[in-house]
Coordinates of C-alpha atoms in Angstrom, one line a residue:
Chain M
M37 CA -46.2 -30.5 0.1
S38 CA -45.7 -28.0 2.9
K39 CA -45.3 -24.3 2.1
D40 CA -42.2 -22.5 3.3
S41 CA -42.7 -20.0 6.0
V42 CA -40.6 -16.9 5.4
K43 CA -40.7 -13.9 7.7
L44 CA -38.6 -10.7 7.7
L45 CA -38.2 -8.7 10.8
N46 CA -37.0 -5.2 9.9
F47 CA -37.1 -1.5 10.5
W48 CA -38.1 0.4 7.3
P49 CA -35.0 2.8 6.9
S50 CA -32.4 0.0 7.4
M51 CA -30.2 -0.5 4.4
F52 CA -29.4 -3.9 5.8
G53 CA -33.0 -4.9 5.9
L54 CA -33.3 -3.6 2.4
R55 CA -30.7 -6.1 1.2
V56 CA -32.9 -8.9 2.4
H57 CA -36.0 -7.4 0.7
Y58 CA -34.1 -7.1 -2.5
A59 CA -32.9 -10.7 -2.4
L60 CA -36.3 -12.1 -1.7
D61 CA -38.1 -9.8 -4.2
L62 CA -35.7 -10.4 -7.0
K63 CA -36.3 -14.1 -6.5
G64 CA -40.0 -13.7 -6.2
V65 CA -40.1 -15.4 -2.8
S66 CA -43.3 -14.7 -0.8
Y67 CA -42.7 -13.6 2.7
D68 CA -44.4 -12.0 5.7
Y69 CA -43.1 -8.7 6.9
Q70 CA -42.9 -7.4 10.5
E71 CA -42.0 -3.8 11.2
E72 CA -40.0 -3.5 14.4
S73 CA -39.8 -0.5 16.6
L74 CA -36.2 -0.2 17.7
L75 CA -37.3 1.4 21.0
N76 CA -39.8 -1.4 21.7
K77 CA -38.4 -4.6 20.2
S78 CA -40.8 -7.5 19.9
K79 CA -40.3 -10.7 21.9
E80 CA -40.0 -12.5 18.6
L81 CA -37.0 -10.3 17.6
L82 CA -35.3 -10.7 21.0
E83 CA -35.7 -14.5 20.8
A84 CA -34.7 -14.7 17.1
N85 CA -31.5 -12.5 17.6
P86 CA -30.5 -12.8 21.2
I87 CA -26.8 -11.9 20.4
Y88 CA -27.4 -8.5 18.9
T89 CA -31.2 -7.9 19.2
K90 CA -31.0 -6.2 15.8
I91 CA -32.8 -6.3 12.5
P92 CA -32.9 -7.6 9.9
V93 CA -33.7 -11.2 10.9
L94 CA -35.0 -13.7 8.4
I95 CA -37.1 -16.5 10.0
H96 CA -37.3 -19.5 7.6
N97 CA -39.5 -22.3 8.7
G98 CA -39.0 -21.2 12.3
K99 CA -35.2 -20.9 12.1
P100 CA -33.7 -17.4 12.4
I101 CA -30.8 -16.2 10.3
C102 CA -29.1 -12.9 11.2
E103 CA -26.7 -10.4 9.6
S104 CA -27.8 -9.1 6.2
L105 CA -25.1 -10.5 3.9
V106 CA -25.3 -13.9 5.7
I107 CA -29.0 -13.8 5.1
V108 CA -28.6 -12.9 1.4
D109 CA -26.1 -15.8 1.0
Y110 CA -28.5 -18.1 2.7
I111 CA -31.4 -17.0 0.5
D112 CA -29.3 -17.6 -2.6
S113 CA -28.6 -21.1 -1.5
V114 CA -32.1 -22.0 -0.5
W115 CA -33.8 -20.5 -3.6
P116 CA -31.1 -21.0 -6.3
G117 CA -33.5 -21.5 -9.2
S118 CA -34.7 -18.0 -9.6
H119 CA -32.4 -15.0 -10.2
K120 CA -29.1 -16.5 -8.9
L121 CA -27.2 -13.8 -7.0
L122 CA -23.8 -15.4 -6.6
P123 CA -21.9 -16.2 -9.8
E124 CA -21.0 -19.9 -10.5
D125 CA -17.3 -19.0 -11.2
P126 CA -15.4 -19.0 -7.9
Y127 CA -13.4 -15.9 -8.8
E128 CA -16.4 -13.9 -9.9
K129 CA -18.1 -15.0 -6.7
A130 CA -15.2 -13.7 -4.7
V131 CA -15.3 -10.4 -6.5
A132 CA -19.1 -10.1 -5.8
R133 CA -18.6 -10.9 -2.1
F134 CA -15.7 -8.3 -2.0
W135 CA -17.9 -5.5 -3.2
A136 CA -20.9 -6.4 -1.0
D137 CA -18.4 -6.5 1.9
F138 CA -17.1 -3.1 0.7
G139 CA -20.6 -1.7 1.4
D140 CA -20.2 -2.6 5.1
K141 CA -16.5 -1.8 5.5
K142 CA -16.4 1.5 3.7
L143 CA -19.8 2.9 2.6
Y144 CA -21.8 2.1 5.7
D145 CA -18.9 3.1 8.0
A146 CA -18.5 6.5 6.3
G147 CA -22.2 7.0 6.2
N148 CA -22.6 6.2 9.9
R149 CA -19.9 8.7 10.7
L150 CA -21.7 11.3 8.6
I151 CA -24.7 10.9 11.0
R152 CA -22.8 10.7 14.3
A153 CA -19.4 12.4 14.1
M154 CA -18.5 16.0 14.8
G155 CA -16.0 18.5 13.5
E156 CA -13.0 17.2 11.7
E157 CA -14.2 13.6 11.9
H158 CA -17.5 14.7 10.3
K159 CA -15.6 16.4 7.4
K160 CA -13.5 13.3 6.9
A161 CA -16.6 11.1 6.9
G162 CA -17.8 13.1 3.9
E163 CA -14.6 12.6 2.1
D164 CA -14.5 8.9 2.9
F165 CA -18.1 8.5 1.7
K166 CA -17.3 10.2 -1.6
W167 CA -14.1 8.1 -2.0
A168 CA -16.1 4.9 -1.5
L169 CA -18.6 5.9 -4.2
M170 CA -15.7 6.8 -6.5
K171 CA -14.3 3.3 -5.9
I172 CA -17.7 1.8 -6.8
D173 CA -17.8 3.8 -10.0
E174 CA -14.3 2.5 -10.9
A175 CA -15.2 -1.1 -10.0
L176 CA -18.3 -1.0 -12.2
G177 CA -16.2 0.1 -15.1
T178 CA -13.6 -2.7 -14.6
I179 CA -15.9 -5.6 -13.6
A180 CA -18.8 -5.1 -16.0
P181 CA -17.8 -2.5 -18.6
G182 CA -20.7 -1.3 -20.7
K183 CA -23.2 -3.2 -18.5
P184 CA -25.5 -1.6 -16.0
F185 CA -24.9 -3.9 -13.0
F186 CA -22.0 -5.6 -11.2
G187 CA -23.8 -8.8 -12.3
G188 CA -23.8 -7.6 -15.9
D189 CA -27.4 -7.5 -17.2
A190 CA -29.0 -8.4 -13.9
M191 CA -28.3 -7.6 -10.3
N192 CA -26.0 -9.9 -8.4
F193 CA -24.8 -10.3 -4.8
A194 CA -22.6 -7.2 -5.1
D195 CA -25.5 -5.1 -6.5
V196 CA -27.8 -6.3 -3.7
G197 CA -25.1 -5.5 -1.1
L198 CA -24.6 -2.0 -2.3
A199 CA -27.9 -0.9 -3.9
P200 CA -29.7 -0.2 -0.5
F201 CA -27.4 2.7 0.1
I202 CA -28.9 4.5 -3.0
C203 CA -32.0 5.6 -1.1
W204 CA -29.7 7.0 1.6
F205 CA -27.7 9.3 -0.8
K206 CA -30.1 12.2 -0.3
G207 CA -30.0 11.9 3.5
Y208 CA -26.2 11.5 3.6
Q209 CA -25.8 14.6 1.5
K210 CA -28.1 16.6 3.7
V211 CA -26.4 15.7 7.0
G212 CA -23.0 15.9 5.3
G213 CA -23.6 19.2 3.7
F214 CA -22.2 18.2 0.3
V215 CA -23.5 17.4 -3.1
L216 CA -22.3 14.2 -4.8
P217 CA -20.5 14.5 -8.1
G218 CA -22.7 14.0 -11.2
P219 CA -22.6 11.6 -14.1
E220 CA -19.7 13.5 -15.8
E221 CA -17.5 12.6 -13.0
W222 CA -19.0 9.2 -12.1
P223 CA -20.7 7.9 -15.2
N224 CA -20.8 4.2 -14.2
L225 CA -22.2 4.9 -10.7
H226 CA -25.0 7.1 -12.1
K227 CA -25.9 4.6 -14.8
W228 CA -26.0 1.9 -12.1
V229 CA -28.2 4.0 -9.8
D230 CA -30.7 4.6 -12.7
A231 CA -30.6 0.9 -13.6
V232 CA -31.2 -0.2 -10.0
N233 CA -34.1 2.2 -9.6
S234 CA -35.8 0.9 -12.7
V235 CA -36.0 -2.7 -11.5
D236 CA -39.5 -3.6 -10.5
A237 CA -38.4 -5.8 -7.6
I238 CA -36.3 -3.0 -6.2
K239 CA -39.2 -0.5 -6.5
K240 CA -41.3 -2.8 -4.4
S241 CA -39.6 -2.3 -1.0
T242 CA -37.3 0.8 -1.4
P243 CA -38.4 3.6 1.0
S244 CA -38.6 7.1 -0.5
P245 CA -35.3 8.9 -0.4
D246 CA -37.2 12.0 1.0
K247 CA -38.5 9.9 4.0
V248 CA -35.0 8.4 4.6
A249 CA -33.5 11.9 4.4
E250 CA -36.0 13.1 7.0
F251 CA -35.1 10.2 9.2
A252 CA -31.4 10.8 8.8
E253 CA -31.9 14.5 9.8
V254 CA -33.9 13.5 12.9
I255 CA -31.0 11.3 14.0
R256 CA -28.5 13.9 13.2
K257 CA -30.4 16.5 15.2
R258 CA -30.5 14.1 18.1
V259 CA -26.8 13.5 17.9
L260 CA -26.0 17.2 17.7
G261 CA -28.4 17.9 20.6
A262 CA -26.7 15.4 22.8
A263 CA -23.2 16.8 22.0
Chain O
M208 CA -4.3 -7.6 -14.5
A209 CA -0.9 -9.3 -15.0
M210 CA 1.2 -10.3 -12.0
A211 CA 4.0 -10.9 -14.4
C212 CA 6.9 -11.4 -11.9
H213 CA 5.5 -14.6 -10.4
D214 CA 4.6 -17.6 -12.5
Q215 CA 3.6 -19.8 -9.6
D216 CA -0.1 -20.8 -9.7
V217 CA -0.9 -19.8 -6.1
T218 CA 0.8 -16.9 -4.3
L219 CA 0.0 -15.7 -0.8
L220 CA 0.9 -12.1 0.2
S221 CA 1.3 -12.7 3.9
F222 CA 2.4 -11.0 7.1
W223 CA 3.2 -13.7 9.7
P224 CA 1.7 -12.0 12.9
S225 CA -1.6 -11.2 11.1
P226 CA -4.4 -13.5 12.3
F227 CA -6.1 -12.9 8.9
S228 CA -3.0 -14.0 7.0
M229 CA -2.7 -17.1 9.3
R230 CA -6.3 -18.1 8.4
V231 CA -5.5 -18.3 4.7
K232 CA -2.2 -20.1 5.3
L233 CA -4.0 -22.6 7.4
A234 CA -6.7 -23.2 4.7
L235 CA -4.0 -23.7 2.1
L236 CA -2.1 -26.2 4.3
L237 CA -5.2 -28.1 5.3
K238 CA -6.0 -28.7 1.6
G239 CA -2.3 -29.4 0.7
I240 CA -2.3 -26.6 -1.9
E241 CA 1.3 -25.8 -3.1
H242 CA 1.8 -22.1 -3.0
E243 CA 4.4 -19.4 -2.9
D244 CA 4.4 -17.4 0.4
L245 CA 5.6 -13.8 -0.1
P246 CA 5.9 -12.1 3.3
Q247 CA 5.1 -8.4 3.0
D248 CA 6.6 -5.3 4.6
L249 CA 3.6 -3.4 5.7
G250 CA 5.7 -0.3 6.5
N251 CA 6.9 -0.2 2.9
K252 CA 4.2 -1.8 0.8
S253 CA 5.3 -3.6 -2.3
K254 CA 4.1 -2.7 -5.8
L255 CA 2.7 -6.2 -6.0
L256 CA 0.6 -5.7 -2.9
L257 CA -0.7 -2.3 -4.0
E258 CA -1.6 -3.6 -7.4
S259 CA -3.2 -6.8 -6.0
N260 CA -5.3 -5.0 -3.4
P261 CA -5.6 -1.4 -4.5
V262 CA -8.8 -0.8 -2.6
H263 CA -7.7 -1.8 0.9
K264 CA -3.9 -2.1 0.4
K265 CA -3.9 -4.9 3.1
V266 CA -2.8 -8.5 3.6
P267 CA -3.6 -11.2 3.1
V268 CA -4.1 -11.4 -0.6
L269 CA -4.2 -14.7 -2.6
I270 CA -3.2 -14.5 -6.2
H271 CA -4.4 -17.5 -8.2
K272 CA -3.5 -17.7 -11.9
G273 CA -2.7 -14.0 -11.8
K274 CA -6.0 -13.0 -10.3
P275 CA -6.0 -11.5 -6.8
I276 CA -8.5 -12.2 -4.0
A277 CA -8.6 -10.1 -0.9
E278 CA -10.4 -10.3 2.6
S279 CA -9.5 -13.5 4.6
A280 CA -13.0 -14.9 4.9
I281 CA -13.6 -14.3 1.2
I282 CA -10.3 -15.9 0.3
V283 CA -11.0 -19.0 2.4
H284 CA -14.4 -19.3 0.8
Y285 CA -12.7 -19.2 -2.6
I286 CA -10.1 -21.8 -1.6
D287 CA -12.9 -24.1 -0.4
E288 CA -14.7 -23.7 -3.7
V289 CA -11.8 -24.2 -6.0
W290 CA -10.3 -27.1 -4.0
P291 CA -13.4 -28.8 -2.6
G292 CA -12.0 -32.4 -2.5
T293 CA -9.5 -32.2 0.3
S294 CA -10.6 -31.0 3.8
P295 CA -13.9 -29.4 2.9
L296 CA -14.4 -26.4 5.1
L297 CA -17.9 -25.0 4.7
P298 CA -20.8 -27.3 5.7
Q299 CA -23.2 -28.7 3.1
D300 CA -26.3 -27.5 4.9
A301 CA -27.3 -23.9 4.0
F302 CA -28.5 -23.1 7.6
L303 CA -25.3 -24.5 9.1
R304 CA -23.3 -22.5 6.6
A305 CA -25.1 -19.4 7.7
Q306 CA -24.2 -20.2 11.3
H307 CA -20.5 -20.5 10.4
R308 CA -20.7 -17.1 8.6
F309 CA -22.6 -15.5 11.4
W310 CA -20.1 -16.6 14.0
T311 CA -17.2 -15.5 11.8
D312 CA -18.8 -12.1 11.6
F313 CA -19.4 -12.1 15.4
F314 CA -15.8 -12.9 16.0
E315 CA -14.7 -10.0 13.8
K316 CA -17.2 -7.5 15.1
K317 CA -16.9 -8.4 18.8
I318 CA -13.9 -10.5 19.8
S319 CA -11.4 -9.3 17.3
D320 CA -12.6 -5.7 17.9
S321 CA -12.2 -6.2 21.7
L322 CA -8.7 -7.5 21.3
D323 CA -7.8 -4.7 19.1
R324 CA -9.1 -2.1 21.6
F325 CA -7.4 -4.0 24.4
I326 CA -4.1 -3.7 22.6
R327 CA -4.5 0.0 21.7
S328 CA -5.5 0.9 25.2
N329 CA -2.4 -0.8 26.5
G330 CA -4.5 -3.3 28.4
A331 CA -6.8 -0.9 30.0
A332 CA -10.1 -1.5 28.2
V333 CA -12.7 -4.2 27.3
N334 CA -11.4 -7.3 29.0
E335 CA -14.8 -8.0 30.5
E336 CA -16.5 -7.6 27.2
F337 CA -14.0 -10.0 25.7
I338 CA -14.8 -12.6 28.3
Q339 CA -18.6 -12.3 27.7
D340 CA -18.1 -12.7 24.0
C341 CA -16.0 -15.8 24.5
L342 CA -18.8 -17.2 26.6
L343 CA -21.2 -16.7 23.7
L344 CA -18.7 -18.5 21.4
E345 CA -18.6 -21.4 23.9
G346 CA -22.4 -21.5 23.6
A347 CA -22.1 -21.6 19.8
L348 CA -19.7 -24.5 20.0
A349 CA -22.0 -26.4 22.3
E350 CA -24.8 -25.9 19.8
L351 CA -22.9 -26.5 16.5
G352 CA -20.1 -28.8 17.4
D353 CA -20.7 -32.5 18.1
E354 CA -18.5 -33.2 21.1
E355 CA -18.6 -36.9 20.4
E356 CA -17.1 -36.4 17.0
G357 CA -14.3 -34.2 18.0
P358 CA -13.2 -30.9 19.5
F359 CA -13.8 -28.7 16.5
F360 CA -16.9 -26.9 15.2
G361 CA -16.4 -29.4 12.4
G362 CA -16.2 -32.4 14.7
A363 CA -13.1 -34.4 14.2
S364 CA -11.7 -32.1 11.5
M365 CA -11.4 -28.4 11.1
S366 CA -14.2 -26.6 9.4
F367 CA -14.5 -23.0 8.1
L368 CA -15.3 -21.5 11.5
D369 CA -12.4 -23.4 13.1
V370 CA -10.0 -21.9 10.5
M371 CA -11.4 -18.4 11.2
L372 CA -10.9 -18.8 14.9
A373 CA -7.6 -20.8 14.9
P374 CA -5.3 -17.7 15.1
S375 CA -6.7 -16.9 18.5
A376 CA -5.2 -20.2 19.8
V377 CA -1.8 -18.4 19.7
W378 CA -2.8 -14.7 19.9
I379 CA -4.8 -15.0 23.1
P380 CA -1.9 -16.6 25.1
A381 CA 0.5 -14.1 23.7
L382 CA -1.7 -11.2 24.8
E383 CA -2.2 -12.9 28.2
Q384 CA 1.5 -13.3 28.8
V385 CA 2.7 -9.9 27.5
M386 CA -0.2 -7.6 28.3
G387 CA -2.1 -9.3 31.0
L388 CA -5.2 -10.1 29.0
K389 CA -7.5 -12.2 31.2
P390 CA -8.9 -15.0 29.1
T391 CA -11.8 -17.2 30.1
S392 CA -11.0 -20.1 32.4
Q393 CA -11.3 -23.7 31.5
E394 CA -14.4 -23.9 33.8
Q395 CA -16.1 -21.0 31.9
C396 CA -15.3 -22.3 28.4
P397 CA -14.3 -25.9 28.5
R398 CA -15.0 -26.7 24.9
L399 CA -13.4 -23.5 23.6
H400 CA -10.2 -24.4 25.6
K401 CA -10.3 -27.9 24.1
L402 CA -10.8 -26.5 20.6
F403 CA -7.8 -24.1 20.9
G404 CA -5.7 -27.0 22.4
A405 CA -6.6 -29.2 19.5
V406 CA -5.7 -26.3 17.1
T407 CA -2.2 -26.0 18.5
E408 CA -1.7 -29.8 18.2
H409 CA -3.0 -29.9 14.6
P410 CA -0.1 -30.6 12.1
S411 CA -1.3 -27.9 9.6
A412 CA -1.9 -25.3 12.3
K413 CA 1.6 -26.0 13.7
V414 CA 3.0 -24.7 10.4
A415 CA 0.5 -22.0 9.7
L416 CA 0.4 -20.4 13.1
P417 CA 3.5 -18.7 14.6
Q418 CA 5.0 -19.8 17.9
I419 CA 3.5 -18.0 20.8
E420 CA 7.0 -16.9 21.9
K421 CA 7.5 -15.1 18.5
L422 CA 4.2 -13.4 18.9
K423 CA 5.1 -12.3 22.4
E424 CA 8.3 -10.8 21.1
F425 CA 6.4 -9.0 18.3
T426 CA 3.8 -7.6 20.7
Q427 CA 6.5 -6.5 23.1
A428 CA 8.4 -4.7 20.4
R429 CA 5.2 -2.9 19.2
L430 CA 4.4 -1.8 22.7
V431 CA 7.6 0.1 22.9
S432 CA 7.9 1.4 19.3
D433 CA 6.3 4.3 17.6
H434 CA 5.2 2.4 14.6
H435 CA 1.5 2.1 13.9
V436 CA 2.0 -0.9 11.8
W437 CA -0.3 -2.8 14.0
I438 CA -2.1 -6.0 13.2
A439 CA -5.6 -4.6 13.0
K440 CA -4.5 -1.8 10.7
A441 CA -2.5 -4.2 8.7
S442 CA -5.1 -6.6 7.6
P443 CA -8.9 -7.1 7.4

């Protein structure tokens, strides 16, 4: 019986890499980790992801899989026995996929603009970011009322897709110059954040929000300096 | 959520020029799924559309037994899961499935994005990028599609990735003829050309995809109008 070889190429602040960490850790899959320097990418990364030369990349038994949600989907197929991430019901599956995708389309997009945009665009990015979190708060109330996660009592594909942004909240607020509404305004979101942060598998790989905020501010300074 | 006004099992909220809408239509036709097609006016969005897709307010939306599903790739996944018997789209193998999803995402991030920017810049930008990205897609087809079995990524029959790419078989020629988009040559991308040729000959695609002439008229009209009801803004 040969052992699976599983390796994650990542850069520690990446919320996309964190999705892969979460999927593997929730399922208790053992894996090797390789930290990549984005200014000095390893030969292995360049060969594993020649199209984008980006992290994260999962290398499973020598075969590379790229793009975080594609990787998480793959992980759920290959290790279905433990902590299933995608629901069995096709409609619930579609809903879970939708909200993970929302993380890319709306949350990441706004967050990225908070780091890189100027003036009016920067202000709009802050509003868009808050709108996205408000939608997540609403969705939690509709999809899993009274439960801590999109997946109900346990994290599912949607939770894994969105949770990595939590450790970035502090950083986004700092570069955006705003404070996120509290639990009175967004009760579901805050309950979800607390629930995610209390999961052992999540604690394993999540970088400290202070470190991430420091990183975000460094990038922001660089962007402002170049402007 | 009750979509009370329509008692048909499957309803598609569509917009005929939208490549994303075309994908879903194609998937439904490939699988022989009876459905009601409700074309949407994107300049004056219907209550049904806004209720079915309150987050993005875009087409396509599939409503099945009253429950709405949005985002074309997600809808096609859903269709494949609910109606697996006829014309299965996603491969059985997990790694191959990941490749289909990766290249769908590549198409969206790179090719679709390039075409969108080409249109918005009135033909000024990104043609070279577009060609490079098509070359990468040609490489993917060489790797994933068995030429002996057929022209598609799925061999003799259309698979998930073929459905995702199919609308380009009509959109690229339309943009070429109206806006001077320079596509790849047959020498550069022989298999991609064969794939798009096979798409336009496919009986389901002939119904799901609009005629190139209609798309040309649509593009021409948008070039001269002030409306910002453009494809990329209209649907994900």
